[in-house]
Amino acid sequence: MPLTPFSKQQLLPQEEKLEIARHKSELFIGIPKETSYQERRICLTPDAVNSLVSHGHRVLIEAGAGESSSYSDKEYSDAGAEITQDPKKIFGCPMILKVEPPTMVEIELMNQGTVIISAIQLKTRKRTYFEALSKKKITALAFEFIKDDDGSYPAVKSLSEIAGTASILIAAELMINQEFGKGLLFGNITGVAPTDVVIIGAGTVGEFAARTALGLGASVKVFDNSITKLRRLQNSLNQPIFTSTIHPKGLLKALRRCDVAIGAVRGKDRTPVLVTETMVEHMKKGAVIVDVSIDTGGCFETSEITTHEKPTFIKSNVIHYCVPNIPSRYSKTASLSISNILTPYLINIAEDGGLESAIRCNRGLKNGVYFYHGILTNKTIGDWFDLPNSDINLIVF
C-alpha cells in the first residue's frame, strides 16, 4: 500500500510558473502639419485622438494640421489633444505621426532615438534621407510595410480602394467637361448604350474601379496578366464581366470602343507601359484616361504627371488625368481610413509596454519597421540604395 496519496507524477518537482507582468507604457505622440506639396491628409481624426487620450496617452498637434481634412483645432482640443504653434515642440515628441515621410529639416529637429510612423514612398527617397535617420538613431515604421494577420497590407489596400473608386468618379466628371468632354452621363439609361469602361489591372484599385463602374451601370472590361487575379475579381464582384489577359490586339480593340480607360497596374519598380501612343491615337475623340499608376510611372505611354490644380491635359484628342496621390483629393475619407488602421496599432503598442515589446509580440508591426535605432532593417531599401542592412529578427527576438 502506498505511503502517499500523491501519484509519482505529482511528486516530481515542478518548475514554478510566474506570469510576466506587462507594463503599460504611456505614449506621447506629436502630429505636425503636412508641408509636402498637395498633401492634405492627417494621421489621426479627433475621435482617434479621444480614444488615445482616454487610454492615458498625450497627443500634441500643430495648429491647423487637420484643417485641409476639415478638422478644426477646436475639435482636436475638445478631443483632448494639446495644440501648439511651435513645430520644434512637435518634433521633440518621442513618437511622431506623419502622412508623408519627414523632410531633412524635420529630421534635424528630432531628438535622438525618436520613433517616426509615416509613409515611405520609396520612389521619391534619396540616400541622404536614410543616412540622416541613421545618424539620429531613429526607429522608423512605414505604413506601406505594416502587415495584417492575413498577410495583406492594410494601409496600401485601403488607399487603393479610395483610388479605385475615385478614378471612376473623376472620369464621370471629365466626361461632362464642357470644352472637350462628350457630354455623356456615366451610367445606364434606358434606350442609351451604357458607358464602356476598360480597366487595366485586376488588383484592389481595379476591383474597386470595376465595382463603382458596375454600380453606375457601365459595361466593364478588365485586363490583367494574372488569371488568378481575374478569377478573384469575378468572384468578389459576384457577377460575370468581360475579363482577358493583356495582348495588344484584344486591348486595342477594347480601347477603340471605350469611353473611359483606367490604368491600375502595379509594377515591382516601375509600372510597365502597356498602352502605346499608337493605341491612344486610335481611341475615340473625347475619351477619358485616368492613369492611377502614375505614382510609379504610369501604364499609358502618353501619361505625364499633372497636379490637383491642373489635373488634365489633352493628347491625341483624349483627355488624360494623371495626378499622383489621388486619395489626397478626398482628404477626409483618406484621413479616416489611415486613422482607423493606425489607432489599434498605437493602443497595442502602449498595452505591450512600448514599441520595443510590441514588435516582439506583433509580426505584422515588425514588418513595418525599416529603421531600428539607426540600423537599416529592410533588405529592399538596402539593395536599392546600396546601404548596409541587418535582419530585424537578429536584433529583436
mmCIF file of N, CA, C and O in Angstrom, residues 197-265:
data_model
loop_
_atom_site.group_PDB
_atom_site.id
_atom_site.type_symbol
_atom_site.label_atom_id
_atom_site.label_comp_id
_atom_site.label_asym_id
_atom_site.label_seq_id
_atom_site.Cartn_x
_atom_site.Cartn_y
_atom_site.Cartn_z
ATOM 1 N N VAL A 197 -16.260 50.946 -70.215
ATOM 2 C CA VAL A 197 -15.062 51.195 -69.392
ATOM 3 C C VAL A 197 -14.061 50.054 -69.539
ATOM 4 O O VAL A 197 -14.427 48.882 -69.448
ATOM 5 N N VAL A 198 -12.790 50.421 -69.764
ATOM 6 C CA VAL A 198 -11.720 49.422 -69.803
ATOM 7 C C VAL A 198 -10.812 49.653 -68.598
ATOM 8 O O VAL A 198 -10.357 50.776 -68.366
ATOM 9 N N ILE A 199 -10.583 48.599 -67.810
ATOM 10 C CA ILE A 199 -9.705 48.709 -66.638
ATOM 11 C C ILE A 199 -8.508 47.791 -66.847
ATOM 12 O O ILE A 199 -8.683 46.596 -67.120
ATOM 13 N N ILE A 200 -7.319 48.355 -66.746
ATOM 14 C CA ILE A 200 -6.115 47.537 -66.930
ATOM 15 C C ILE A 200 -5.506 47.297 -65.551
ATOM 16 O O ILE A 200 -5.036 48.229 -64.895
ATOM 17 N N GLY A 201 -5.551 46.045 -65.099
ATOM 18 C CA GLY A 201 -5.079 45.701 -63.760
ATOM 19 C C GLY A 201 -6.236 45.221 -62.906
ATOM 20 O O GLY A 201 -7.260 45.903 -62.814
ATOM 21 N N ALA A 202 -6.082 44.031 -62.293
ATOM 22 C CA ALA A 202 -7.187 43.463 -61.511
ATOM 23 C C ALA A 202 -6.838 43.368 -60.032
ATOM 24 O O ALA A 202 -7.277 42.466 -59.339
ATOM 25 N N GLY A 203 -6.030 44.320 -59.545
ATOM 26 C CA GLY A 203 -5.708 44.340 -58.110
ATOM 27 C C GLY A 203 -6.826 45.066 -57.358
ATOM 28 O O GLY A 203 -7.958 45.154 -57.827
ATOM 29 N N THR A 204 -6.490 45.619 -56.187
ATOM 30 C CA THR A 204 -7.514 46.304 -55.383
ATOM 31 C C THR A 204 -8.057 47.530 -56.107
ATOM 32 O O THR A 204 -9.263 47.781 -56.102
ATOM 33 N N VAL A 205 -7.163 48.319 -56.752
ATOM 34 C CA VAL A 205 -7.621 49.524 -57.477
ATOM 35 C C VAL A 205 -8.581 49.106 -58.586
ATOM 36 O O VAL A 205 -9.671 49.655 -58.737
ATOM 37 N N GLY A 206 -8.188 48.102 -59.364
ATOM 38 C CA GLY A 206 -9.017 47.622 -60.466
ATOM 39 C C GLY A 206 -10.358 47.104 -59.986
ATOM 40 O O GLY A 206 -11.414 47.376 -60.570
ATOM 41 N N GLU A 207 -10.318 46.378 -58.855
ATOM 42 C CA GLU A 207 -11.559 45.795 -58.318
ATOM 43 C C GLU A 207 -12.548 46.890 -57.907
ATOM 44 O O GLU A 207 -13.727 46.834 -58.230
ATOM 45 N N PHE A 208 -12.050 47.914 -57.193
ATOM 46 C CA PHE A 208 -12.954 48.963 -56.718
ATOM 47 C C PHE A 208 -13.402 49.882 -57.849
ATOM 48 O O PHE A 208 -14.509 50.423 -57.809
ATOM 49 N N ALA A 209 -12.551 50.032 -58.872
ATOM 50 C CA ALA A 209 -12.975 50.798 -60.058
ATOM 51 C C ALA A 209 -14.094 50.034 -60.766
ATOM 52 O O ALA A 209 -15.120 50.612 -61.138
ATOM 53 N N ALA A 210 -13.921 48.717 -60.905
ATOM 54 C CA ALA A 210 -14.936 47.892 -61.573
ATOM 55 C C ALA A 210 -16.252 47.910 -60.798
ATOM 56 O O ALA A 210 -17.332 48.074 -61.363
ATOM 57 N N ARG A 211 -16.140 47.783 -59.474
ATOM 58 C CA ARG A 211 -17.330 47.768 -58.608
ATOM 59 C C ARG A 211 -18.118 49.081 -58.759
ATOM 60 O O ARG A 211 -19.338 49.074 -58.870
ATOM 61 N N THR A 212 -17.399 50.209 -58.762
ATOM 62 C CA THR A 212 -18.058 51.519 -58.865
ATOM 63 C C THR A 212 -18.684 51.697 -60.245
ATOM 64 O O THR A 212 -19.820 52.166 -60.368
ATOM 65 N N ALA A 213 -17.937 51.305 -61.298
ATOM 66 C CA ALA A 213 -18.447 51.452 -62.669
ATOM 67 C C ALA A 213 -19.696 50.597 -62.870
ATOM 68 O O ALA A 213 -20.684 51.045 -63.448
ATOM 69 N N LEU A 214 -19.665 49.367 -62.336
ATOM 70 C CA LEU A 214 -20.829 48.475 -62.463
ATOM 71 C C LEU A 214 -22.024 49.040 -61.691
ATOM 72 O O LEU A 214 -23.162 48.959 -62.130
ATOM 73 N N GLY A 215 -21.717 49.621 -60.526
ATOM 74 C CA GLY A 215 -22.780 50.219 -59.705
ATOM 75 C C GLY A 215 -23.481 51.349 -60.444
ATOM 76 O O GLY A 215 -24.673 51.581 -60.261
ATOM 77 N N LEU A 216 -22.726 52.044 -61.304
ATOM 78 C CA LEU A 216 -23.324 53.145 -62.074
ATOM 79 C C LEU A 216 -23.962 52.629 -63.374
ATOM 80 O O LEU A 216 -24.519 53.404 -64.141
ATOM 81 N N GLY A 217 -23.803 51.328 -63.626
ATOM 82 C CA GLY A 217 -24.462 50.744 -64.797
ATOM 83 C C GLY A 217 -23.609 50.677 -66.050
ATOM 84 O O GLY A 217 -24.114 50.487 -67.154
ATOM 85 N N ALA A 218 -22.303 50.870 -65.911
ATOM 86 C CA ALA A 218 -21.430 50.838 -67.092
ATOM 87 C C ALA A 218 -21.163 49.400 -67.539
ATOM 88 O O ALA A 218 -21.395 48.449 -66.796
ATOM 89 N N SER A 219 -20.646 49.289 -68.755
ATOM 90 C CA SER A 219 -20.208 47.974 -69.245
ATOM 91 C C SER A 219 -18.692 47.930 -69.037
ATOM 92 O O SER A 219 -17.971 48.841 -69.473
ATOM 93 N N VAL A 220 -18.193 46.903 -68.325
ATOM 94 C CA VAL A 220 -16.797 46.902 -67.867
ATOM 95 C C VAL A 220 -15.997 45.749 -68.485
ATOM 96 O O VAL A 220 -16.470 44.618 -68.552
ATOM 97 N N LYS A 221 -14.781 46.075 -68.921
ATOM 98 C CA LYS A 221 -13.845 45.040 -69.378
ATOM 99 C C LYS A 221 -12.575 45.183 -68.547
ATOM 100 O O LYS A 221 -12.047 46.284 -68.410
ATOM 101 N N VAL A 222 -12.103 44.069 -67.982
ATOM 102 C CA VAL A 222 -10.889 44.126 -67.151
ATOM 103 C C VAL A 222 -9.795 43.272 -67.778
ATOM 104 O O VAL A 222 -10.019 42.119 -68.159
ATOM 105 N N PHE A 223 -8.598 43.872 -67.885
ATOM 106 C CA PHE A 223 -7.447 43.159 -68.440
ATOM 107 C C PHE A 223 -6.379 42.989 -67.366
ATOM 108 O O PHE A 223 -6.067 43.930 -66.633
ATOM 109 N N ASP A 224 -5.806 41.807 -67.265
ATOM 110 C CA ASP A 224 -4.691 41.571 -66.342
ATOM 111 C C ASP A 224 -3.976 40.306 -66.797
ATOM 112 O O ASP A 224 -4.593 39.428 -67.402
ATOM 113 N N ASN A 225 -2.680 40.221 -66.516
ATOM 114 C CA ASN A 225 -1.949 39.023 -66.950
ATOM 115 C C ASN A 225 -2.026 37.867 -65.959
ATOM 116 O O ASN A 225 -1.478 36.811 -66.202
ATOM 117 N N SER A 226 -2.695 38.096 -64.817
ATOM 118 C CA SER A 226 -2.827 37.016 -63.837
ATOM 119 C C SER A 226 -4.243 36.470 -63.863
ATOM 120 O O SER A 226 -5.203 37.168 -63.508
ATOM 121 N N ILE A 227 -4.385 35.218 -64.287
ATOM 122 C CA ILE A 227 -5.710 34.577 -64.329
ATOM 123 C C ILE A 227 -6.280 34.480 -62.913
ATOM 124 O O ILE A 227 -7.473 34.659 -62.690
ATOM 125 N N THR A 228 -5.407 34.222 -61.928
ATOM 126 C CA THR A 228 -5.856 34.115 -60.527
ATOM 127 C C THR A 228 -6.514 35.407 -60.080
ATOM 128 O O THR A 228 -7.580 35.403 -59.455
ATOM 129 N N LYS A 229 -5.878 36.551 -60.405
ATOM 130 C CA LYS A 229 -6.447 37.848 -60.009
ATOM 131 C C LYS A 229 -7.781 38.089 -60.709
ATOM 132 O O LYS A 229 -8.726 38.593 -60.103
ATOM 133 N N LEU A 230 -7.839 37.740 -61.989
ATOM 134 C CA LEU A 230 -9.093 37.938 -62.736
ATOM 135 C C LEU A 230 -10.210 37.074 -62.146
ATOM 136 O O LEU A 230 -11.348 37.507 -62.016
ATOM 137 N N ARG A 231 -9.840 35.834 -61.764
ATOM 138 C CA ARG A 231 -10.844 34.929 -61.194
ATOM 139 C C ARG A 231 -11.344 35.467 -59.852
ATOM 140 O O ARG A 231 -12.529 35.448 -59.551
ATOM 141 N N ARG A 232 -10.381 35.962 -59.046
ATOM 142 C CA ARG A 232 -10.755 36.505 -57.731
ATOM 143 C C ARG A 232 -11.674 37.720 -57.896
ATOM 144 O O ARG A 232 -12.635 37.904 -57.160
ATOM 145 N N LEU A 233 -11.364 38.530 -58.917
ATOM 146 C CA LEU A 233 -12.181 39.722 -59.199
ATOM 147 C C LEU A 233 -13.604 39.315 -59.575
ATOM 148 O O LEU A 233 -14.578 39.847 -59.044
ATOM 149 N N GLN A 234 -13.715 38.327 -60.470
ATOM 150 C CA GLN A 234 -15.043 37.826 -60.881
ATOM 151 C C GLN A 234 -15.835 37.378 -59.646
ATOM 152 O O GLN A 234 -17.007 37.706 -59.491
ATOM 153 N N ASN A 235 -15.157 36.609 -58.772
ATOM 154 C CA ASN A 235 -15.842 36.083 -57.575
ATOM 155 C C ASN A 235 -16.286 37.199 -56.642
ATOM 156 O O ASN A 235 -17.371 37.179 -56.089
ATOM 157 N N SER A 236 -15.395 38.184 -56.431
ATOM 158 C CA SER A 236 -15.742 39.217 -55.447
ATOM 159 C C SER A 236 -16.798 40.180 -55.988
ATOM 160 O O SER A 236 -17.535 40.788 -55.226
ATOM 161 N N LEU A 237 -16.875 40.337 -57.313
ATOM 162 C CA LEU A 237 -17.905 41.229 -57.880
ATOM 163 C C LEU A 237 -19.264 40.536 -57.937
ATOM 164 O O LEU A 237 -20.285 41.181 -58.111
ATOM 165 N N ASN A 238 -19.215 39.201 -57.849
ATOM 166 C CA ASN A 238 -20.459 38.419 -57.812
ATOM 167 C C ASN A 238 -21.281 38.503 -59.087
ATOM 168 O O ASN A 238 -22.486 38.318 -59.063
ATOM 169 N N GLN A 239 -20.640 38.905 -60.176
ATOM 170 C CA GLN A 239 -21.347 38.903 -61.451
ATOM 171 C C GLN A 239 -20.337 38.728 -62.577
ATOM 172 O O GLN A 239 -19.188 39.152 -62.446
ATOM 173 N N PRO A 240 -20.738 38.076 -63.656
ATOM 174 C CA PRO A 240 -19.774 37.856 -64.732
ATOM 175 C C PRO A 240 -19.483 39.148 -65.491
ATOM 176 O O PRO A 240 -20.403 39.880 -65.853
ATOM 177 N N ILE A 241 -18.222 39.451 -65.693
ATOM 178 C CA ILE A 241 -17.862 40.594 -66.537
ATOM 179 C C ILE A 241 -16.813 40.105 -67.540
ATOM 180 O O ILE A 241 -16.240 39.026 -67.372
ATOM 181 N N PHE A 242 -16.533 40.914 -68.537
ATOM 182 C CA PHE A 242 -15.535 40.550 -69.541
ATOM 183 C C PHE A 242 -14.142 40.655 -68.907
ATOM 184 O O PHE A 242 -13.769 41.708 -68.393
ATOM 185 N N THR A 243 -13.393 39.565 -68.891
ATOM 186 C CA THR A 243 -12.005 39.620 -68.404
ATOM 187 C C THR A 243 -11.104 39.018 -69.467
ATOM 188 O O THR A 243 -11.522 38.140 -70.227
ATOM 189 N N SER A 244 -9.877 39.503 -69.516
ATOM 190 C CA SER A 244 -8.954 38.984 -70.523
ATOM 191 C C SER A 244 -7.524 39.199 -70.061
ATOM 192 O O SER A 244 -7.235 40.123 -69.289
ATOM 193 N N THR A 245 -6.622 38.340 -70.544
ATOM 194 C CA THR A 245 -5.204 38.620 -70.326
ATOM 195 C C THR A 245 -4.810 39.726 -71.303
ATOM 196 O O THR A 245 -5.545 40.008 -72.250
ATOM 197 N N ILE A 246 -3.651 40.334 -71.053
ATOM 198 C CA ILE A 246 -3.272 41.503 -71.856
ATOM 199 C C ILE A 246 -2.530 41.065 -73.111
ATOM 200 O O ILE A 246 -1.424 40.514 -73.025
ATOM 201 N N HIS A 247 -3.164 41.291 -74.278
ATOM 202 C CA HIS A 247 -2.414 41.118 -75.534
ATOM 203 C C HIS A 247 -2.827 42.268 -76.444
ATOM 204 O O HIS A 247 -4.007 42.658 -76.478
ATOM 205 N N PRO A 248 -1.856 42.838 -77.153
ATOM 206 C CA PRO A 248 -2.081 44.105 -77.876
ATOM 207 C C PRO A 248 -3.350 44.129 -78.726
ATOM 208 O O PRO A 248 -4.098 45.100 -78.701
ATOM 209 N N LYS A 249 -3.636 43.035 -79.460
ATOM 210 C CA LYS A 249 -4.765 43.057 -80.386
ATOM 211 C C LYS A 249 -6.096 43.231 -79.638
ATOM 212 O O LYS A 249 -6.910 44.088 -79.967
ATOM 213 N N GLY A 250 -6.289 42.413 -78.587
ATOM 214 C CA GLY A 250 -7.530 42.481 -77.819
ATOM 215 C C GLY A 250 -7.670 43.796 -77.080
ATOM 216 O O GLY A 250 -8.759 44.387 -77.005
ATOM 217 N N LEU A 251 -6.539 44.284 -76.523
ATOM 218 C CA LEU A 251 -6.556 45.540 -75.760
ATOM 219 C C LEU A 251 -6.887 46.706 -76.690
ATOM 220 O O LEU A 251 -7.704 47.568 -76.360
ATOM 221 N N LEU A 252 -6.277 46.713 -77.873
ATOM 222 C CA LEU A 252 -6.523 47.789 -78.839
ATOM 223 C C LEU A 252 -8.005 47.822 -79.240
ATOM 224 O O LEU A 252 -8.628 48.885 -79.278
ATOM 225 N N LYS A 253 -8.565 46.641 -79.477
ATOM 226 C CA LYS A 253 -9.978 46.542 -79.883
ATOM 227 C C LYS A 253 -10.878 47.154 -78.792
ATOM 228 O O LYS A 253 -11.806 47.910 -79.076
ATOM 229 N N ALA A 254 -10.570 46.809 -77.511
ATOM 230 C CA ALA A 254 -11.373 47.331 -76.394
ATOM 231 C C ALA A 254 -11.193 48.836 -76.249
ATOM 232 O O ALA A 254 -12.159 49.573 -76.001
ATOM 233 N N LEU A 255 -9.945 49.323 -76.402
ATOM 234 C CA LEU A 255 -9.676 50.756 -76.224
ATOM 235 C C LEU A 255 -10.351 51.603 -77.309
ATOM 236 O O LEU A 255 -10.771 52.728 -77.059
ATOM 237 N N ARG A 256 -10.429 51.059 -78.531
ATOM 238 C CA ARG A 256 -11.049 51.818 -79.622
ATOM 239 C C ARG A 256 -12.521 52.092 -79.343
ATOM 240 O O ARG A 256 -13.086 53.077 -79.785
ATOM 241 N N ARG A 257 -13.149 51.166 -78.602
ATOM 242 C CA ARG A 257 -14.590 51.294 -78.357
ATOM 243 C C ARG A 257 -14.908 52.002 -77.052
ATOM 244 O O ARG A 257 -16.044 52.404 -76.825
ATOM 245 N N CYS A 258 -13.936 52.103 -76.148
ATOM 246 C CA CYS A 258 -14.279 52.545 -74.781
ATOM 247 C C CYS A 258 -14.448 54.055 -74.655
ATOM 248 O O CYS A 258 -13.921 54.824 -75.451
ATOM 249 N N ASP A 259 -15.183 54.456 -73.620
ATOM 250 C CA ASP A 259 -15.327 55.878 -73.291
ATOM 251 C C ASP A 259 -14.325 56.268 -72.210
ATOM 252 O O ASP A 259 -13.899 57.409 -72.119
ATOM 253 N N VAL A 260 -14.000 55.286 -71.346
ATOM 254 C CA VAL A 260 -13.102 55.547 -70.214
ATOM 255 C C VAL A 260 -12.089 54.409 -70.112
ATOM 256 O O VAL A 260 -12.469 53.236 -70.194
ATOM 257 N N ALA A 261 -10.802 54.766 -69.919
ATOM 258 C CA ALA A 261 -9.779 53.737 -69.675
ATOM 259 C C ALA A 261 -9.089 54.062 -68.355
ATOM 260 O O ALA A 261 -8.668 55.196 -68.123
ATOM 261 N N ILE A 262 -9.013 53.052 -67.477
ATOM 262 C CA ILE A 262 -8.380 53.248 -66.157
ATOM 263 C C ILE A 262 -7.094 52.415 -66.118
ATOM 264 O O ILE A 262 -7.131 51.209 -66.380
ATOM 265 N N GLY A 263 -5.977 53.062 -65.783
ATOM 266 C CA GLY A 263 -4.704 52.331 -65.616
ATOM 267 C C GLY A 263 -4.521 52.007 -64.150
ATOM 268 O O GLY A 263 -4.363 52.903 -63.324
ATOM 269 N N ALA A 264 -4.569 50.707 -63.791
ATOM 270 C CA ALA A 264 -4.489 50.328 -62.367
ATOM 271 C C ALA A 264 -3.480 49.204 -62.175
ATOM 272 O O ALA A 264 -3.728 48.249 -61.461
ATOM 273 N N VAL A 265 -2.337 49.347 -62.844
ATOM 274 C CA VAL A 265 -1.337 48.271 -62.792
ATOM 275 C C VAL A 265 -0.244 48.655 -61.808
ATOM 276 O O VAL A 265 0.145 49.816 -61.722
#
